[in-house]
Amino acid sequence: MILISQNITNYDIPIPENSVFRINLAWVNSIAELKKLLEIHQSHIIFLDLPVNRTKPPNNKYSLNDIVSILENYDSIRYIAISNVETEKDLDEYLEVVPKNITIVPKIESHTGVENIKDITEKLEFKERFVMLDHDDLYSNLLKSNISSDKFPYYVNNLIKFCKSNNITLLRTIGIIFSDENKNISDYIRWLKWVNSKQLKKYLRF
């Protein structure tokens, strides 16, 4: 599977044929905006990325009821990624309410998630199973947990080996778009302005 982020459409870059269009809800400001995106890209297979327990900007949040309503009304949505999955229990509420025709993809962002990957993936009763890895967040998690950064390859390789040996597709980031202009109107922009403000500098005692 090749996932193409919604941000690519801000730069007039064509979406490759047979790719899956990923909408990261952290970058979507409202349900109305989400519906607009889904209408524009209704000819593509859609992969929704749902932020759960996300703290880094942007961090727009949505209720599960709002998302389920969207899932039930847009046939183009075939996948939904659940972020910060660390145990199999983190999937329970989603497995109960997400329509059965939509594949749930646990997003692994911590060493705990890697350590519990067997139990997590055993909950996935889909024809094809997927796991998504966020390299950056895994690395940050190791540092926050006082685990040596030297362990990073160990956790990544263990996850890769497990997925390969259990016929699970592991989705990983390969490259990214850099630009001198951000065309998204989101909390991220407001956060950047706040970072550059004198108020924050005073708070941090620069």
One Martini backbone bead per residue (centre of mass of N, CA, C, O) as a GRO file, in nm:
protein
  206
    1MET     BB    1   0.096   0.036   0.022
    2ILE     BB    2   0.018   0.379  -0.076
    3LEU     BB    3   0.046   0.672   0.107
    4ILE     BB    4  -0.125   0.990   0.070
    5SER     BB    5  -0.119   1.294   0.171
    6GLN     BB    6  -0.320   1.575   0.186
    7ASN     BB    7  -0.079   1.789   0.150
    8ILE     BB    8  -0.020   1.743  -0.157
    9THR     BB    9  -0.270   1.922  -0.266
   10ASN     BB   10  -0.125   2.210  -0.209
   11TYR     BB   11   0.097   2.145  -0.475
   12ASP     BB   12  -0.005   2.012  -0.744
   13ILE     BB   13   0.016   1.701  -0.687
   14PRO     BB   14  -0.030   1.411  -0.812
   15ILE     BB   15  -0.207   1.123  -0.763
   16PRO     BB   16  -0.134   0.819  -0.767
   17GLU     BB   17  -0.214   0.542  -0.895
   18ASN     BB   18  -0.339   0.320  -0.650
   19SER     BB   19  -0.359   0.499  -0.420
   20VAL     BB   20  -0.387   0.617  -0.084
   21PHE     BB   21  -0.583   0.848   0.092
   22ARG     BB   22  -0.462   1.050   0.352
   23ILE     BB   23  -0.633   1.154   0.656
   24ASN     BB   24  -0.527   1.374   0.896
   25LEU     BB   25  -0.711   1.484   1.166
   26ALA     BB   26  -0.505   1.684   1.293
   27TRP     BB   27  -0.540   1.874   1.012
   28VAL     BB   28  -0.847   1.896   1.086
   29ASN     BB   29  -1.083   2.142   1.201
   30SER     BB   30  -1.348   1.981   1.092
   31ILE     BB   31  -1.618   1.810   0.983
   32ALA     BB   32  -1.671   1.989   0.739
   33GLU     BB   33  -1.384   1.962   0.623
   34LEU     BB   34  -1.390   1.656   0.594
   35LYS     BB   35  -1.628   1.637   0.397
   36LYS     BB   36  -1.494   1.799   0.174
   37LEU     BB   37  -1.258   1.604   0.126
   38LEU     BB   38  -1.434   1.353   0.059
   39GLU     BB   39  -1.570   1.477  -0.189
   40ILE     BB   40  -1.317   1.544  -0.358
   41HIS     BB   41  -1.199   1.222  -0.289
   42GLN     BB   42  -1.415   0.990  -0.380
   43SER     BB   43  -1.224   0.823  -0.592
   44HIS     BB   44  -1.076   0.738  -0.338
   45ILE     BB   45  -0.910   0.572  -0.115
   46ILE     BB   46  -0.953   0.589   0.240
   47PHE     BB   47  -0.730   0.710   0.509
   48LEU     BB   48  -0.774   0.735   0.844
   49ASP     BB   49  -0.623   0.951   1.099
   50LEU     BB   50  -0.653   0.907   1.446
   51PRO     BB   51  -0.619   1.108   1.714
   52VAL     BB   52  -0.470   0.971   2.018
   53ASN     BB   53  -0.314   1.125   2.262
   54ARG     BB   54  -0.231   1.393   2.135
   55THR     BB   55   0.018   1.674   2.177
   56LYS     BB   56   0.118   1.752   1.922
   57PRO     BB   57   0.134   1.960   1.671
   58PRO     BB   58  -0.142   1.914   1.564
   59ASN     BB   59  -0.462   1.858   1.788
   60ASN     BB   60  -0.714   1.770   1.672
   61LYS     BB   61  -1.042   1.674   1.792
   62TYR     BB   62  -1.258   1.374   1.818
   63SER     BB   63  -1.531   1.207   1.838
   64LEU     BB   64  -1.643   0.892   1.796
   65ASN     BB   65  -1.925   0.964   1.692
   66ASP     BB   66  -1.838   1.144   1.458
   67ILE     BB   67  -1.671   0.925   1.308
   68VAL     BB   68  -1.885   0.705   1.271
   69SER     BB   69  -2.072   0.874   1.096
   70ILE     BB   70  -1.870   0.898   0.865
   71LEU     BB   71  -1.819   0.594   0.812
   72GLU     BB   72  -2.130   0.535   0.737
   73ASN     BB   73  -2.134   0.771   0.480
   74TYR     BB   74  -1.839   0.666   0.355
   75ASP     BB   75  -1.727   0.431   0.127
   76SER     BB   76  -1.420   0.526   0.080
   77ILE     BB   77  -1.369   0.422   0.359
   78ARG     BB   78  -1.124   0.157   0.460
   79TYR     BB   79  -0.950   0.314   0.683
   80ILE     BB   80  -0.831   0.317   1.040
   81ALA     BB   81  -0.620   0.492   1.247
   82ILE     BB   82  -0.482   0.424   1.574
   83SER     BB   83  -0.332   0.596   1.804
   84ASN     BB   84  -0.144   0.493   2.065
   85VAL     BB   85  -0.095   0.181   2.072
   86GLU     BB   86  -0.021  -0.054   2.356
   87THR     BB   87  -0.283  -0.230   2.371
   88GLU     BB   88  -0.555  -0.425   2.310
   89LYS     BB   89  -0.757  -0.233   2.470
   90ASP     BB   90  -0.731   0.019   2.275
   91LEU     BB   91  -0.940  -0.129   2.057
   92ASP     BB   92  -1.223  -0.200   2.168
   93GLU     BB   93  -1.410   0.051   2.100
   94TYR     BB   94  -1.358   0.026   1.789
   95LEU     BB   95  -1.449  -0.268   1.736
   96GLU     BB   96  -1.751  -0.206   1.820
   97VAL     BB   97  -1.815   0.062   1.607
   98VAL     BB   98  -1.673  -0.005   1.363
   99PRO     BB   99  -1.720  -0.086   1.067
  100LYS     BB  100  -1.651  -0.399   0.918
  101ASN     BB  101  -1.544  -0.268   0.632
  102ILE     BB  102  -1.325  -0.147   0.825
  103THR     BB  103  -0.988  -0.109   0.874
  104ILE     BB  104  -0.792  -0.149   1.151
  105VAL     BB  105  -0.501   0.059   1.249
  106PRO     BB  106  -0.241   0.030   1.440
  107LYS     BB  107  -0.043   0.273   1.613
  108ILE     BB  108   0.303   0.275   1.666
  109GLU     BB  109   0.474   0.487   1.947
  110SER     BB  110   0.604   0.256   2.139
  111HIS     BB  111   0.757   0.017   2.326
  112THR     BB  112   0.494  -0.109   2.430
  113GLY     BB  113   0.370  -0.168   2.154
  114VAL     BB  114   0.591  -0.363   2.063
  115GLU     BB  115   0.572  -0.564   2.307
  116ASN     BB  116   0.236  -0.598   2.230
  117ILE     BB  117   0.188  -0.690   1.928
  118LYS     BB  118   0.057  -0.966   1.948
  119ASP     BB  119  -0.203  -0.885   2.104
  120ILE     BB  120  -0.294  -0.666   1.910
  121THR     BB  121  -0.313  -0.842   1.637
  122GLU     BB  122  -0.520  -1.058   1.748
  123LYS     BB  123  -0.767  -0.843   1.720
  124LEU     BB  124  -0.734  -0.867   1.401
  125GLU     BB  125  -1.026  -0.952   1.199
  126PHE     BB  126  -0.887  -0.948   0.900
  127LYS     BB  127  -0.796  -1.020   0.590
  128GLU     BB  128  -0.603  -0.767   0.632
  129ARG     BB  129  -0.314  -0.672   0.809
  130PHE     BB  130  -0.226  -0.369   0.994
  131VAL     BB  131   0.062  -0.156   1.063
  132MET     BB  132   0.176   0.146   1.224
  133LEU     BB  133   0.474   0.350   1.211
  134ASP     BB  134   0.627   0.589   1.439
  135HIS     BB  135   0.941   0.680   1.459
  136ASP     BB  136   0.955   0.948   1.616
  137ASP     BB  137   0.777   0.863   1.862
  138LEU     BB  138   0.946   0.625   1.947
  139TYR     BB  139   1.203   0.780   2.008
  140SER     BB  140   1.079   0.975   2.217
  141ASN     BB  141   0.981   0.753   2.410
  142LEU     BB  142   1.255   0.646   2.494
  143LEU     BB  143   1.358   0.905   2.624
  144LYS     BB  144   1.117   0.940   2.829
  145SER     BB  145   1.189   0.629   2.943
  146ASN     BB  146   1.500   0.594   2.977
  147ILE     BB  147   1.590   0.485   2.693
  148SER     BB  148   1.812   0.404   2.490
  149SER     BB  149   1.871   0.498   2.161
  150ASP     BB  150   2.011   0.221   2.087
  151LYS     BB  151   1.719   0.068   2.089
  152PHE     BB  152   1.571   0.149   1.832
  153PRO     BB  153   1.649  -0.080   1.630
  154TYR     BB  154   1.535  -0.307   1.801
  155TYR     BB  155   1.233  -0.227   1.784
  156VAL     BB  156   1.203  -0.205   1.480
  157ASN     BB  157   1.303  -0.493   1.404
  158ASN     BB  158   1.095  -0.649   1.571
  159LEU     BB  159   0.850  -0.544   1.415
  160ILE     BB  160   0.931  -0.638   1.135
  161LYS     BB  161   0.960  -0.942   1.200
  162PHE     BB  162   0.677  -0.992   1.300
  163CYS     BB  163   0.521  -0.906   1.046
  164LYS     BB  164   0.653  -1.100   0.846
  165SER     BB  165   0.587  -1.374   1.012
  166ASN     BB  166   0.250  -1.272   1.016
  167ASN     BB  167   0.132  -1.128   0.766
  168ILE     BB  168   0.199  -0.810   0.811
  169THR     BB  169   0.143  -0.485   0.731
  170LEU     BB  170   0.397  -0.234   0.729
  171LEU     BB  171   0.373   0.106   0.796
  172ARG     BB  172   0.597   0.359   0.661
  173THR     BB  173   0.798   0.622   0.648
  174ILE     BB  174   0.882   0.785   0.317
  175GLY     BB  175   0.932   1.065   0.347
  176ILE     BB  176   0.888   1.429   0.273
  177ILE     BB  177   0.750   1.747   0.272
  178PHE     BB  178   0.908   2.051   0.194
  179SER     BB  179   0.845   2.401   0.294
  180ASP     BB  180   0.807   2.770   0.293
  181GLU     BB  181   0.487   2.695   0.288
  182ASN     BB  182   0.189   2.703   0.477
  183LYS     BB  183  -0.150   2.595   0.370
  184ASN     BB  184  -0.248   2.544   0.657
  185ILE     BB  185  -0.532   2.578   0.867
  186SER     BB  186  -0.420   2.562   1.204
  187ASP     BB  187  -0.300   2.500   1.516
  188TYR     BB  188  -0.008   2.507   1.422
  189ILE     BB  189   0.007   2.809   1.359
  190ARG     BB  190  -0.067   2.913   1.639
  191TRP     BB  191   0.170   2.775   1.777
  192LEU     BB  192   0.400   2.921   1.630
  193LYS     BB  193   0.323   3.202   1.727
  194TRP     BB  194   0.357   3.138   2.026
  195VAL     BB  195   0.656   3.057   2.022
  196ASN     BB  196   0.736   3.362   1.908
  197SER     BB  197   0.656   3.486   2.156
  198LYS     BB  198   0.722   3.676   2.433
  199GLN     BB  199   0.566   3.508   2.636
  200LEU     BB  200   0.727   3.245   2.602
  201LYS     BB  201   1.009   3.357   2.653
  202LYS     BB  202   0.943   3.440   2.941
  203TYR     BB  203   0.859   3.160   3.043
  204LEU     BB  204   1.154   3.033   2.956
  205ARG     BB  205   1.381   3.240   3.006
  206PHE     BB  206   1.557   3.377   2.762
   0.00000   0.00000   0.00000
